Coordinates of C-alpha atoms in Angstrom, one line a residue:
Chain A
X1 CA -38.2 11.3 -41.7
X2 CA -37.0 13.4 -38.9
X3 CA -39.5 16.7 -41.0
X4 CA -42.7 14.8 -40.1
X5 CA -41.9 13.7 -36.4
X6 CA -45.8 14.0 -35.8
X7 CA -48.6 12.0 -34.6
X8 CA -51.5 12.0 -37.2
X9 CA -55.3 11.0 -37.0
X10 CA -57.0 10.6 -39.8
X11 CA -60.7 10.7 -39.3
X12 CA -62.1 8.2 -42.3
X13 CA -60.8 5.4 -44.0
X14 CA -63.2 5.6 -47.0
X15 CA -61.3 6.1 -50.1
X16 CA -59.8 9.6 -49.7
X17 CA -58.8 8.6 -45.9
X18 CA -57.2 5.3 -46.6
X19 CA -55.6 6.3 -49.6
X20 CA -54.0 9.6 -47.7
X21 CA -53.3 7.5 -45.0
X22 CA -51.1 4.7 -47.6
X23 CA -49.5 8.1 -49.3
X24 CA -48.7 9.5 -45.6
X25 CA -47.3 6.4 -44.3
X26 CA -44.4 6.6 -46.9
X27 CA -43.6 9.7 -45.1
X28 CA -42.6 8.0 -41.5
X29 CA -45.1 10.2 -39.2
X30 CA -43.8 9.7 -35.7
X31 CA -47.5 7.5 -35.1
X32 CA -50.1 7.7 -37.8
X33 CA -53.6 6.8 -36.3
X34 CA -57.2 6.7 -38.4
X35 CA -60.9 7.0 -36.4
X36 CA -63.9 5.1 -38.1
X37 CA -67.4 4.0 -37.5
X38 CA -66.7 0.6 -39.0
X39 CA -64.3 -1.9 -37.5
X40 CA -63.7 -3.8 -40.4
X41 CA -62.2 -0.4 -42.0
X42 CA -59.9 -0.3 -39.6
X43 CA -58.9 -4.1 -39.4
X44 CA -57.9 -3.7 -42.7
X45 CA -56.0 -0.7 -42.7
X46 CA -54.4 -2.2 -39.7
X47 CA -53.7 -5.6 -41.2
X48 CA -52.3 -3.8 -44.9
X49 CA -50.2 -1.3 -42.8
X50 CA -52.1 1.7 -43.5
X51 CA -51.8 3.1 -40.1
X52 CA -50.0 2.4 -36.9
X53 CA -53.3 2.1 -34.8
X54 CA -57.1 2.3 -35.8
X55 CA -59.6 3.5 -33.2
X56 CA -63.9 3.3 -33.4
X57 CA -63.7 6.4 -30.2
X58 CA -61.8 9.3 -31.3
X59 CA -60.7 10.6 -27.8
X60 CA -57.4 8.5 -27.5
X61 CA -56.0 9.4 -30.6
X62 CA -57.4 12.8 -30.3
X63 CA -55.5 13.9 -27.3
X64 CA -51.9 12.9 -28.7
X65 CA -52.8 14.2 -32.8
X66 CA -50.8 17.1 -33.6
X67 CA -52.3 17.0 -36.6
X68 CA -56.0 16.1 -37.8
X69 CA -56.8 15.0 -41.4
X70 CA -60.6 14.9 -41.4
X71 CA -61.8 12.8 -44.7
X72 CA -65.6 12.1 -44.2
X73 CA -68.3 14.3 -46.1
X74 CA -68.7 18.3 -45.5
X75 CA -71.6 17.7 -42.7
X76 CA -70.0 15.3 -40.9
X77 CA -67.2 17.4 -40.7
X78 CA -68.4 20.3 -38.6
X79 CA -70.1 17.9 -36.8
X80 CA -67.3 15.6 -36.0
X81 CA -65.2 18.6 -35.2
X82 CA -68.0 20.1 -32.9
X83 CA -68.6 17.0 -30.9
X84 CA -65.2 15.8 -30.4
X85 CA -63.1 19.2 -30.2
X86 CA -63.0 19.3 -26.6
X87 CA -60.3 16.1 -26.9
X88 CA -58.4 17.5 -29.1
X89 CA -54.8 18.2 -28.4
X90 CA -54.2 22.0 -27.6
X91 CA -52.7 23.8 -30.4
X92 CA -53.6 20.8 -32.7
X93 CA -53.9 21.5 -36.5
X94 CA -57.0 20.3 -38.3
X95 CA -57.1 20.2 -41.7
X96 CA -60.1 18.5 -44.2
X97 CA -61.0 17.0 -47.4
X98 CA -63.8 18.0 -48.2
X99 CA -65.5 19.2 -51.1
X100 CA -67.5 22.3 -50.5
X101 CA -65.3 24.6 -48.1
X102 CA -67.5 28.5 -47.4
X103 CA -70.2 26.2 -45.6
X104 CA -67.7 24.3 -43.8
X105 CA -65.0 27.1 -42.6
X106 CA -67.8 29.4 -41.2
X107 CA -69.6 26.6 -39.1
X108 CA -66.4 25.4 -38.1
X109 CA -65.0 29.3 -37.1
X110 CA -68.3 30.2 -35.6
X111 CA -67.3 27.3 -32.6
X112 CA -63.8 25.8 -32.7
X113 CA -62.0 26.1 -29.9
X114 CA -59.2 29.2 -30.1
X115 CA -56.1 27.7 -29.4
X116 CA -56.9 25.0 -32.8
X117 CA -56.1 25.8 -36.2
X118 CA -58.3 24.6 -38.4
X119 CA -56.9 24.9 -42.0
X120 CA -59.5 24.0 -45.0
X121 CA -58.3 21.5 -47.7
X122 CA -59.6 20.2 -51.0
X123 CA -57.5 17.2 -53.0
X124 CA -58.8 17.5 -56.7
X125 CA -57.9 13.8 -56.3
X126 CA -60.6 11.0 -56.4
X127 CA -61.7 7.5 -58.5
X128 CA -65.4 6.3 -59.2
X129 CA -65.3 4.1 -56.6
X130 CA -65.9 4.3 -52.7
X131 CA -64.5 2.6 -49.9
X132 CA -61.2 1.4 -48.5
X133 CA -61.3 -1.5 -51.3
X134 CA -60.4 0.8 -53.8
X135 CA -58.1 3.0 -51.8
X136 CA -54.2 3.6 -54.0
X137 CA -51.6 6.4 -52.5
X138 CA -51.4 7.4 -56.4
X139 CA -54.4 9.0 -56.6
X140 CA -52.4 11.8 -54.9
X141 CA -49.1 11.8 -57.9
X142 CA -49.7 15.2 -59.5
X143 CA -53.3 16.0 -58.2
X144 CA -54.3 19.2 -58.2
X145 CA -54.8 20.5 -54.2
X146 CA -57.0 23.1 -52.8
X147 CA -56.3 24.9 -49.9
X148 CA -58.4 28.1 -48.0
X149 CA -57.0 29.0 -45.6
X150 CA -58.4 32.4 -43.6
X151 CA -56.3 34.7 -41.7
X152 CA -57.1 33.3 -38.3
X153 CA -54.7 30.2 -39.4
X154 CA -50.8 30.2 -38.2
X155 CA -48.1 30.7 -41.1
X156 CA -46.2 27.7 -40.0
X157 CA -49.2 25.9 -39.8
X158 CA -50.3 26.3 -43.6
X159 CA -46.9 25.6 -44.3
X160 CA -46.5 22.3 -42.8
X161 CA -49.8 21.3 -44.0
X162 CA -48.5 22.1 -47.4
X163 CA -45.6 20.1 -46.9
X164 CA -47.4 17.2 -46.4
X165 CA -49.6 17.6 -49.5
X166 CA -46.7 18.5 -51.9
X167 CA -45.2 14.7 -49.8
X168 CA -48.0 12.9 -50.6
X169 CA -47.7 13.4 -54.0
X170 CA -49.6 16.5 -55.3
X171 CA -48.5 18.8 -57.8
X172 CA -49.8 22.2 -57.3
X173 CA -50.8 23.9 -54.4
X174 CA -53.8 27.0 -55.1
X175 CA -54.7 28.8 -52.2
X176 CA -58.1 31.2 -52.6
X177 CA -60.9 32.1 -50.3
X178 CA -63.7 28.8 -49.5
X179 CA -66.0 31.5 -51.3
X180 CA -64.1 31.3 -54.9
X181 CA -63.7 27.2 -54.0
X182 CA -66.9 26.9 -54.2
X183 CA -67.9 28.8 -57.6
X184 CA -64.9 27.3 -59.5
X185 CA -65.6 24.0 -58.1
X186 CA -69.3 23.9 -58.8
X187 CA -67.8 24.4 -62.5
X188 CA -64.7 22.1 -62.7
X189 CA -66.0 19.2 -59.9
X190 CA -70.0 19.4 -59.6
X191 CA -71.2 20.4 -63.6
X192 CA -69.0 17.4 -64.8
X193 CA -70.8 14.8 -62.6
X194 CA -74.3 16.5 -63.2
X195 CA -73.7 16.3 -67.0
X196 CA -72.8 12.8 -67.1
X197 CA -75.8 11.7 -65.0
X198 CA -78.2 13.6 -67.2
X199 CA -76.6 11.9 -70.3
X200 CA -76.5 8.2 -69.1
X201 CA -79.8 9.0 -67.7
X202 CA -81.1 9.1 -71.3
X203 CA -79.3 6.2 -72.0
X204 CA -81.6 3.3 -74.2
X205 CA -81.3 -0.4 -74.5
X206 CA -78.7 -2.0 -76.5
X207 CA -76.8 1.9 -76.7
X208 CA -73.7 0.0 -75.9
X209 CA -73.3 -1.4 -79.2
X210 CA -73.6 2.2 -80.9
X211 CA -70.9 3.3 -78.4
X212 CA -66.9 4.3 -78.2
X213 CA -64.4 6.2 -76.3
X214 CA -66.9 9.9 -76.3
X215 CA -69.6 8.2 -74.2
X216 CA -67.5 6.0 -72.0
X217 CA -65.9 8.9 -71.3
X218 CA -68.3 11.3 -70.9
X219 CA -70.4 9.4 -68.2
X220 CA -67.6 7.8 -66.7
X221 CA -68.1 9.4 -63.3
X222 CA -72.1 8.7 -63.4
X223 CA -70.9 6.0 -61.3
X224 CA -70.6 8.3 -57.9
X225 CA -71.0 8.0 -54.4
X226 CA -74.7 9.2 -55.1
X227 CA -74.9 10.2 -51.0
X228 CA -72.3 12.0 -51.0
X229 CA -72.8 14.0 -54.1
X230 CA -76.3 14.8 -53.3
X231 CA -74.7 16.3 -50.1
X232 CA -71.5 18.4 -52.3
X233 CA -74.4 19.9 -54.7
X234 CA -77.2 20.7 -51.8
X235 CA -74.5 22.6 -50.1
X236 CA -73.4 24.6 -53.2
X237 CA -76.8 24.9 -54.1
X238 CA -76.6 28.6 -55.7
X239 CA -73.1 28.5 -57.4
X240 CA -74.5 25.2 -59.1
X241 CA -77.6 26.7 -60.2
X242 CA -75.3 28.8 -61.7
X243 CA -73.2 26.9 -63.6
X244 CA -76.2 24.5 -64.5
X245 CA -77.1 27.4 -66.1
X246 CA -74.2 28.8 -68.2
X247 CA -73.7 24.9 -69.6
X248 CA -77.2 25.3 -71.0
X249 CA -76.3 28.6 -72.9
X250 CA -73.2 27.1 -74.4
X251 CA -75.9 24.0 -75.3
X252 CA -78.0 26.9 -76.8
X253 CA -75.8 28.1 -78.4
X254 CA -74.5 24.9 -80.4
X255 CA -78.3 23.9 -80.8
X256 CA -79.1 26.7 -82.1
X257 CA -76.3 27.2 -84.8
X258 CA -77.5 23.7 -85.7
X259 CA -81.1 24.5 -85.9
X260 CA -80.3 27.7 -88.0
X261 CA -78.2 25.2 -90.1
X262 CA -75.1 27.8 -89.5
X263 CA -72.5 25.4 -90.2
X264 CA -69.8 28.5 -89.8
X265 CA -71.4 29.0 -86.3
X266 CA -70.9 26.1 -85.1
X267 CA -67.4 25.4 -86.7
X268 CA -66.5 28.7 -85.3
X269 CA -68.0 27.0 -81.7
X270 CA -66.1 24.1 -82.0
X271 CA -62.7 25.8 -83.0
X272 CA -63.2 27.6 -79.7
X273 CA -64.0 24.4 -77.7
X274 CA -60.7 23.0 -79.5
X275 CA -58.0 25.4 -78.2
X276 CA -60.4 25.8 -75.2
X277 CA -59.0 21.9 -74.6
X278 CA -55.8 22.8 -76.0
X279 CA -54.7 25.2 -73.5
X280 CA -56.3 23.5 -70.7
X281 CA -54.2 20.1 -71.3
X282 CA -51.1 22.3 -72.2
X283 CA -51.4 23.9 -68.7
X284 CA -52.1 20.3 -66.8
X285 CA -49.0 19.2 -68.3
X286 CA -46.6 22.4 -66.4
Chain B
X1 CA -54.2 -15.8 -95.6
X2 CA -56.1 -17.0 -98.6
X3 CA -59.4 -16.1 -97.5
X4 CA -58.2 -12.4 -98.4
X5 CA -57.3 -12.9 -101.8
X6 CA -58.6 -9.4 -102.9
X7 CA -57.1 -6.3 -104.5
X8 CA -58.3 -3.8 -102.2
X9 CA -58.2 -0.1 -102.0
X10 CA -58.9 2.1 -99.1
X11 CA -59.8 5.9 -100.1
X12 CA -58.9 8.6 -97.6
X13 CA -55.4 8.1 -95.5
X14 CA -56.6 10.1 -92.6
X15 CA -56.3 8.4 -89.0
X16 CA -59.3 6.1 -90.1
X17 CA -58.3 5.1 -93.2
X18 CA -54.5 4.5 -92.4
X19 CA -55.6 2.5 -89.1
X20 CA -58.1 0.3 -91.4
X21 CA -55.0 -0.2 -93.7
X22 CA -52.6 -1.0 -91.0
X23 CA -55.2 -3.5 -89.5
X24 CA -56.2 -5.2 -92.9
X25 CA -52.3 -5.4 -94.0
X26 CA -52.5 -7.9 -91.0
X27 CA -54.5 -10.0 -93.0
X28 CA -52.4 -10.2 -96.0
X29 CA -54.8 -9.7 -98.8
X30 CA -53.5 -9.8 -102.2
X31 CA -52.9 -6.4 -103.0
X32 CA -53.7 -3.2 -100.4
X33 CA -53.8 -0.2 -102.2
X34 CA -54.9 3.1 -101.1
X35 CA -56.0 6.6 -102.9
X36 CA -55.4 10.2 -101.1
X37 CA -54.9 13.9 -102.9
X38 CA -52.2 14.0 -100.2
X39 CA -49.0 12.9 -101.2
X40 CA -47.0 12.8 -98.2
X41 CA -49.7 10.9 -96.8
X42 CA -49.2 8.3 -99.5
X43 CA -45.5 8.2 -99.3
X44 CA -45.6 7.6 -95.3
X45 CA -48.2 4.7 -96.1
X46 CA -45.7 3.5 -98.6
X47 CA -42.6 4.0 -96.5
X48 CA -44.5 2.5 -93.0
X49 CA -45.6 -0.7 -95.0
X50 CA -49.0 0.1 -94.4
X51 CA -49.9 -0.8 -98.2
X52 CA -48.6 -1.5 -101.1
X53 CA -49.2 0.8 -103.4
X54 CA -50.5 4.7 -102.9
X55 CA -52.1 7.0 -105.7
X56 CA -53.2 10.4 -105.9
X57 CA -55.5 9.5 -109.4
X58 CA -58.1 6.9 -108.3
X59 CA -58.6 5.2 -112.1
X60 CA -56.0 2.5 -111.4
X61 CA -56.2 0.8 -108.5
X62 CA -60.3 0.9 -108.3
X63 CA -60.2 -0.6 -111.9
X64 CA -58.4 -3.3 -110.5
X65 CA -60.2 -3.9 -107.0
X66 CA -62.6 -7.1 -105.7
X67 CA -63.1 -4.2 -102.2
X68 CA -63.4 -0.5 -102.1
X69 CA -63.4 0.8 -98.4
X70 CA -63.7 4.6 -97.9
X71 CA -62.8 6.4 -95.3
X72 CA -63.6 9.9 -95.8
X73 CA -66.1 12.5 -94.7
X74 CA -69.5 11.8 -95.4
X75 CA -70.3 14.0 -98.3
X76 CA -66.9 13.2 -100.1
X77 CA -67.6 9.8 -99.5
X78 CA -70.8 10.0 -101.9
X79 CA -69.3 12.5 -103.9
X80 CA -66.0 10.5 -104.5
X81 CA -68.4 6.9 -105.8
X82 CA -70.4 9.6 -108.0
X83 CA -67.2 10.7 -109.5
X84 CA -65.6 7.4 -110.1
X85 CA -68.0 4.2 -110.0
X86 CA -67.2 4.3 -113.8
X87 CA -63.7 3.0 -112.9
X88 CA -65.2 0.8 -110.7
X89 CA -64.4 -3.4 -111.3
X90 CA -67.7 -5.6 -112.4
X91 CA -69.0 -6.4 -109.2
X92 CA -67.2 -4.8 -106.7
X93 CA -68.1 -4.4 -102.7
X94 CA -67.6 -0.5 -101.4
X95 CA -68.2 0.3 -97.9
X96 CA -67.5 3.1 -96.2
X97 CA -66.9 4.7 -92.7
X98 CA -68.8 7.8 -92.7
X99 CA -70.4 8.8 -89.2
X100 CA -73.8 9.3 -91.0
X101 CA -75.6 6.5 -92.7
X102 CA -79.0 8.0 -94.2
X103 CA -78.2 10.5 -96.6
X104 CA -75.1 8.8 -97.7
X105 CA -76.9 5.2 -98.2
X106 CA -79.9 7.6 -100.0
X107 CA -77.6 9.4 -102.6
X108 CA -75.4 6.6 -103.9
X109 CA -78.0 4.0 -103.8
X110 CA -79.8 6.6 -106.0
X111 CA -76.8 6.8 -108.6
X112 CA -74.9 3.5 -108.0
X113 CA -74.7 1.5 -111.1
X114 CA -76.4 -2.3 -110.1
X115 CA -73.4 -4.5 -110.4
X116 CA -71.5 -2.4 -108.0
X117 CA -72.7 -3.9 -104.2
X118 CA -72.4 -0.7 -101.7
X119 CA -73.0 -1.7 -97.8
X120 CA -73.0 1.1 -95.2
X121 CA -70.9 0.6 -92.3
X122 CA -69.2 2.9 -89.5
X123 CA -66.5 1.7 -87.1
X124 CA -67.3 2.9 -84.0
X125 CA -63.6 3.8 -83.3
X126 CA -61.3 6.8 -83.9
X127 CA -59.0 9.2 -81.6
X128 CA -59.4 13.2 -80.9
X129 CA -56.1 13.8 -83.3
X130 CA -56.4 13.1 -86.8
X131 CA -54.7 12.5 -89.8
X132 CA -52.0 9.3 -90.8
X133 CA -49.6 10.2 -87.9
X134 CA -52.3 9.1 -85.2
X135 CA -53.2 5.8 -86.8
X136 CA -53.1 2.9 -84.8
X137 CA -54.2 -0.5 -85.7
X138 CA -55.4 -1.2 -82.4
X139 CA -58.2 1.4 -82.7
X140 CA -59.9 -1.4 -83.9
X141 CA -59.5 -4.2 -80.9
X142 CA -62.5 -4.9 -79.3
X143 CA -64.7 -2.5 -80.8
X144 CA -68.1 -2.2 -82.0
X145 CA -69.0 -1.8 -85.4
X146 CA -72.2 -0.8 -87.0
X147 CA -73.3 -2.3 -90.7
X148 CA -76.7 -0.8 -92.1
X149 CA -77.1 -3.0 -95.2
X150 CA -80.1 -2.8 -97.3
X151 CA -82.0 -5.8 -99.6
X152 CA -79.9 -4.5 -102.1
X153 CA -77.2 -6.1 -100.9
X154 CA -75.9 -9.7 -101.4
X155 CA -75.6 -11.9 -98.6
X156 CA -72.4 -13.3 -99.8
X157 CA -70.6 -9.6 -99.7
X158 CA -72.1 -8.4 -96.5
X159 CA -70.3 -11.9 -94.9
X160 CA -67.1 -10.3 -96.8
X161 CA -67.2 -7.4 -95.0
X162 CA -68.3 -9.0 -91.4
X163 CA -65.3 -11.0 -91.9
X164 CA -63.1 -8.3 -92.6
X165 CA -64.7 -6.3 -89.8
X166 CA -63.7 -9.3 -87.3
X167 CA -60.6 -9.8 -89.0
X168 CA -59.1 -6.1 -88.0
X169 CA -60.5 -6.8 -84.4
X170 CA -63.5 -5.5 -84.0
X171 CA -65.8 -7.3 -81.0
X172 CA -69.9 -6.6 -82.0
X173 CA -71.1 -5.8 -85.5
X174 CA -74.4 -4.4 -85.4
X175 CA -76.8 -4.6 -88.6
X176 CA -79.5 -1.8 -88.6
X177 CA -81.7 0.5 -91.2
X178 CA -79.6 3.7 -91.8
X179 CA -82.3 5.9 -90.2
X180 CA -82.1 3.7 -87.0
X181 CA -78.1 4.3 -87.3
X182 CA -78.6 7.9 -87.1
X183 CA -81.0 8.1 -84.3
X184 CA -78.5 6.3 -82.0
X185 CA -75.5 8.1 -83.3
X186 CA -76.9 11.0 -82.3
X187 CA -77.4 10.1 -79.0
X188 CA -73.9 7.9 -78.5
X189 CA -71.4 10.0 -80.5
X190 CA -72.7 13.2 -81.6
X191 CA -74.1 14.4 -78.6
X192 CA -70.9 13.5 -76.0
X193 CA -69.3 15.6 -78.8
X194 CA -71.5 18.6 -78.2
X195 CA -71.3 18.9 -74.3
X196 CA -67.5 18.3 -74.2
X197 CA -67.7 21.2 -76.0
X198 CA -70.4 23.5 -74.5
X199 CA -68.6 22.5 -71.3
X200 CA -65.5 23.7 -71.6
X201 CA -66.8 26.6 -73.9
X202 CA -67.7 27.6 -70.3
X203 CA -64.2 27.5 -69.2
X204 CA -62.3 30.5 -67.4
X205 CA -58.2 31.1 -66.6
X206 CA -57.0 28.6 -64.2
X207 CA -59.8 26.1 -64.0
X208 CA -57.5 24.2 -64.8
X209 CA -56.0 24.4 -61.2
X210 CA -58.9 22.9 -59.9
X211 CA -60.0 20.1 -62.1
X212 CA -59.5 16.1 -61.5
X213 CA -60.4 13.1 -63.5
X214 CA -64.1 13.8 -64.2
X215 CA -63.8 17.5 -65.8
X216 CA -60.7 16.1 -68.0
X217 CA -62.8 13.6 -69.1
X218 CA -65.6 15.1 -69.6
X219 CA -63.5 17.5 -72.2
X220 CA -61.5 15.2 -73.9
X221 CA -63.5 15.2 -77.2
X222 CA -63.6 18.8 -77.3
X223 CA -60.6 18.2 -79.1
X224 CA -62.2 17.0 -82.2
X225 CA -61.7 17.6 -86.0
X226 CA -64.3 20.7 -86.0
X227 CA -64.6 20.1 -89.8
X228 CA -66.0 16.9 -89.4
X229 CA -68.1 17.0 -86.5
X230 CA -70.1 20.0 -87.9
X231 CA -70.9 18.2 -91.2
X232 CA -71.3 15.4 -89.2
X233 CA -74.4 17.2 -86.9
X234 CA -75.7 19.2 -90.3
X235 CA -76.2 16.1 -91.8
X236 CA -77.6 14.5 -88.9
X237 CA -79.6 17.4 -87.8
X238 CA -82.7 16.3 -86.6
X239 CA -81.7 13.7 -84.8
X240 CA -79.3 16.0 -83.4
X241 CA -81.7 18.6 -81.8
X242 CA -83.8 16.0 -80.6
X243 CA -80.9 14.3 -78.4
X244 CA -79.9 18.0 -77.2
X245 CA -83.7 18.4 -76.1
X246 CA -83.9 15.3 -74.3
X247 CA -80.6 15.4 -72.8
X248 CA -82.0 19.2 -71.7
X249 CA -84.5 17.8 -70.1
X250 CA -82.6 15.7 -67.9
X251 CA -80.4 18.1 -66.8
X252 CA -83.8 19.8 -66.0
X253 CA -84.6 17.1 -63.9
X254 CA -81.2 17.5 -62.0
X255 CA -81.9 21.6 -61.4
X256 CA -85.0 21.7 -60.5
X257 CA -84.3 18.8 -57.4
X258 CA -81.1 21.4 -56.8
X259 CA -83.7 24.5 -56.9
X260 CA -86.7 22.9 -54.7
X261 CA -83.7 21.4 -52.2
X262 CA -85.3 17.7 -52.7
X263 CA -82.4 15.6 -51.9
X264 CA -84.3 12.9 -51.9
X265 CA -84.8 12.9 -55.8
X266 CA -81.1 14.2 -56.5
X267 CA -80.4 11.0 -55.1
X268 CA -82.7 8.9 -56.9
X269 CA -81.8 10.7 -60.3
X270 CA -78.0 9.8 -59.5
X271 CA -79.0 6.4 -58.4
X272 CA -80.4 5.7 -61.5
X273 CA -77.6 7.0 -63.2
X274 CA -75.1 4.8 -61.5
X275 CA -77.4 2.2 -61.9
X276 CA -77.4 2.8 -66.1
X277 CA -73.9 3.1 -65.6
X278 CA -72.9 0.1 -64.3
X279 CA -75.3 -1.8 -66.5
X280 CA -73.3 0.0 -69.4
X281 CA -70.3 -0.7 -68.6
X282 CA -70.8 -4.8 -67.7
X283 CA -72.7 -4.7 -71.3
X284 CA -68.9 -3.6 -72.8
X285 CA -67.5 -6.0 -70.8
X286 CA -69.2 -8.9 -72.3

């Protein structure tokens, strides 16, 4: 397709970086290139048509990307960016995946070089597996997609990098400052995987047989890329204090209504939860 | 099939006791009857072919049934056996469905007349909708479900039921003391229940804009039949508070390695909950 007539590096081929790269092949990028640590990453990417060409040195691909996808955590990120910047194509876009974005926008803006614009990018797209293996372009069809971009990024810019999201699949497009990212996300992203560790983590023997659909589902996501949500949490350290915190007065609450054997109380908290949902799913369906 | 020659009626045609009904019409027992103070619920039965016969006066079909199976909310369930074990057949079997086993296997074993055989059970199935329109026989496939009979019981009629229980799909059946029931329940069911909802009691405009897989799934139950789940935690209230507290604690754990920036033991509290994960999950499988 004559509208993406770019060359494309992708910087990753874990799950998020090989399944973008599957979704952005369907596109026809003029060459579509990936950059990994592990060779057998990109023999396979190479060998299932992922990419065009996959590299272990970044410089090559580098120097003819217009556009960079970077899909590796939050630290290695900046530190990708700062080590390898100097190859990168002048007036190259950069855009990245990951899932904390104030931490990585002001180390980034505090050293890229000018003429690059790096635009910040977070797919509400993901499975409970990690790695290449498990890598599907569907995990894209209707996601949700974050961008934050500042005003040192290009109009045009933000705009092809939202044409490629909204052709790779994704639904909506919010754009807000990497400050509100990061307190919504520490609610929406972070709580979720912190609530189903603490309830699995409680977990007995032989649970499974006193189980259904509620506790599947509600530690479903327990099985995470521990690293790399260690990483996400540490680096949103205050906003998921924070929302640790408000869960636990919502827990309070119910406990208590139970302990004060308020039946009303809780109905009343449970009716609220109820259209709570309600609304929510009505509003994923638009 | 002949090994279900029984007249059996099934009190309650919500979404458990229509699936139950669909499921055991599979089995072609003599006669499937079923008792509801809804009407329209009976006619659907009656018009779907999920029984054979509906009425809104129990006297009738429980004078004429070998099996009793109810499938109402726990204090209705005892309630309803109080009110009618005098048109109860010599020798029938009841069992029920109620999410609460101690306090319902207390009170009618308390009242029961002695030739009437009562065995606690609780599928551990359902849906977040309820009522007839939602029932699916399938709820039934491959799940577990939990009996808590007593010495009371003959051995002959809690074989009945196990048969009936594999006969409409179900996987593991489970035998424990009511007052083990409850302490488990409360940790696999009620509690999931509980922080679906504290969590998205939490919620604000537009989360929804930033929310994948895990925070959807983490919600899904907070659509729940508030009436039932808050008699459901009143009745099961210690237990209840207990599994709040401990599941408090580990989200405790999970803080205070956020607070004192020890990634080291955010990762080894998320190891071991993908670790307890996995080992769930291949215990399902098998």
């Amino acid at each position: 397709m004559e509208d993406f007539d770019f060359n494309i590096t992708i910087v990753g081929l874990g799950l998020i970086g090989a399944s973008f790269a599957m979704a952005l092949k369907e596109l026809n990028p003029k060459n579509l290139w990936a950059v990994d640590i592990d060779m057998e990453a990109i023999e396979t990417a190479q060998e299932l048509g992922m990419i065009d060409k996959g590299y272990l040195e970044p410089e090559i691909p580098l120097k003819n990307s217009d556009i960079v996808i970077m899909c590796v955590y939050p630290n290695l990120t900046i530190k990708f960016i700062k080590d390898n910047m100097n190859y990168m194509k002048v007036g190259a876009i950069i855009t990245d995946t990951a899932g904390i974005k104030k931490k990585v926008l002001d180390e980034i803006n505090s050293f890229i070089r000018e003429d690059l614009d790096f635009i910040g990018g977070h797919p509400m797209a993901g499975r409970e597996y990690k790695g290449i293996g498990f890598a599907k372009k569907d995990i894209f069809k209707d996601a949700n997609y974050i961008l934050t971009p500042t005003n040192k990024n290009k109009k045009k810019n933000i705009e092809l990098i939202e044409k490629i999201i909204k052709g790779i699949g994704c639904k909506n497009i919010t754009k807000v400052t990497p400050k509100k990212h990061d307190e919504i996300i520490a609610f929406t992203s972070q709580l979720p995987h912190i609530i189903a560790a603490a309830l699995i983590n409680g977990s007995n023997k032989d649970d499974n047989l006193f189980t259904a659909g509620s506790f599947k589902d509600a530690t479903r996501v327990a099985k995470m890329n521990t690293e790399l949500w260690a990483e996400l949490l540490m680096e949103n350290r205050d906003n998921t204090i924070k929302q640790i915190n408000i869960f636990e007065e919502h827990i309070t609450k119910i406990k208590n209504a139970i302990i004060k054997k308020d039946k009303d109380r809780l109905e009343a908290l449970f009716e609220n939860a109820r259209n709570k949902r309600e609304a929510f799913i009505e509003k994923c369906m638009k």
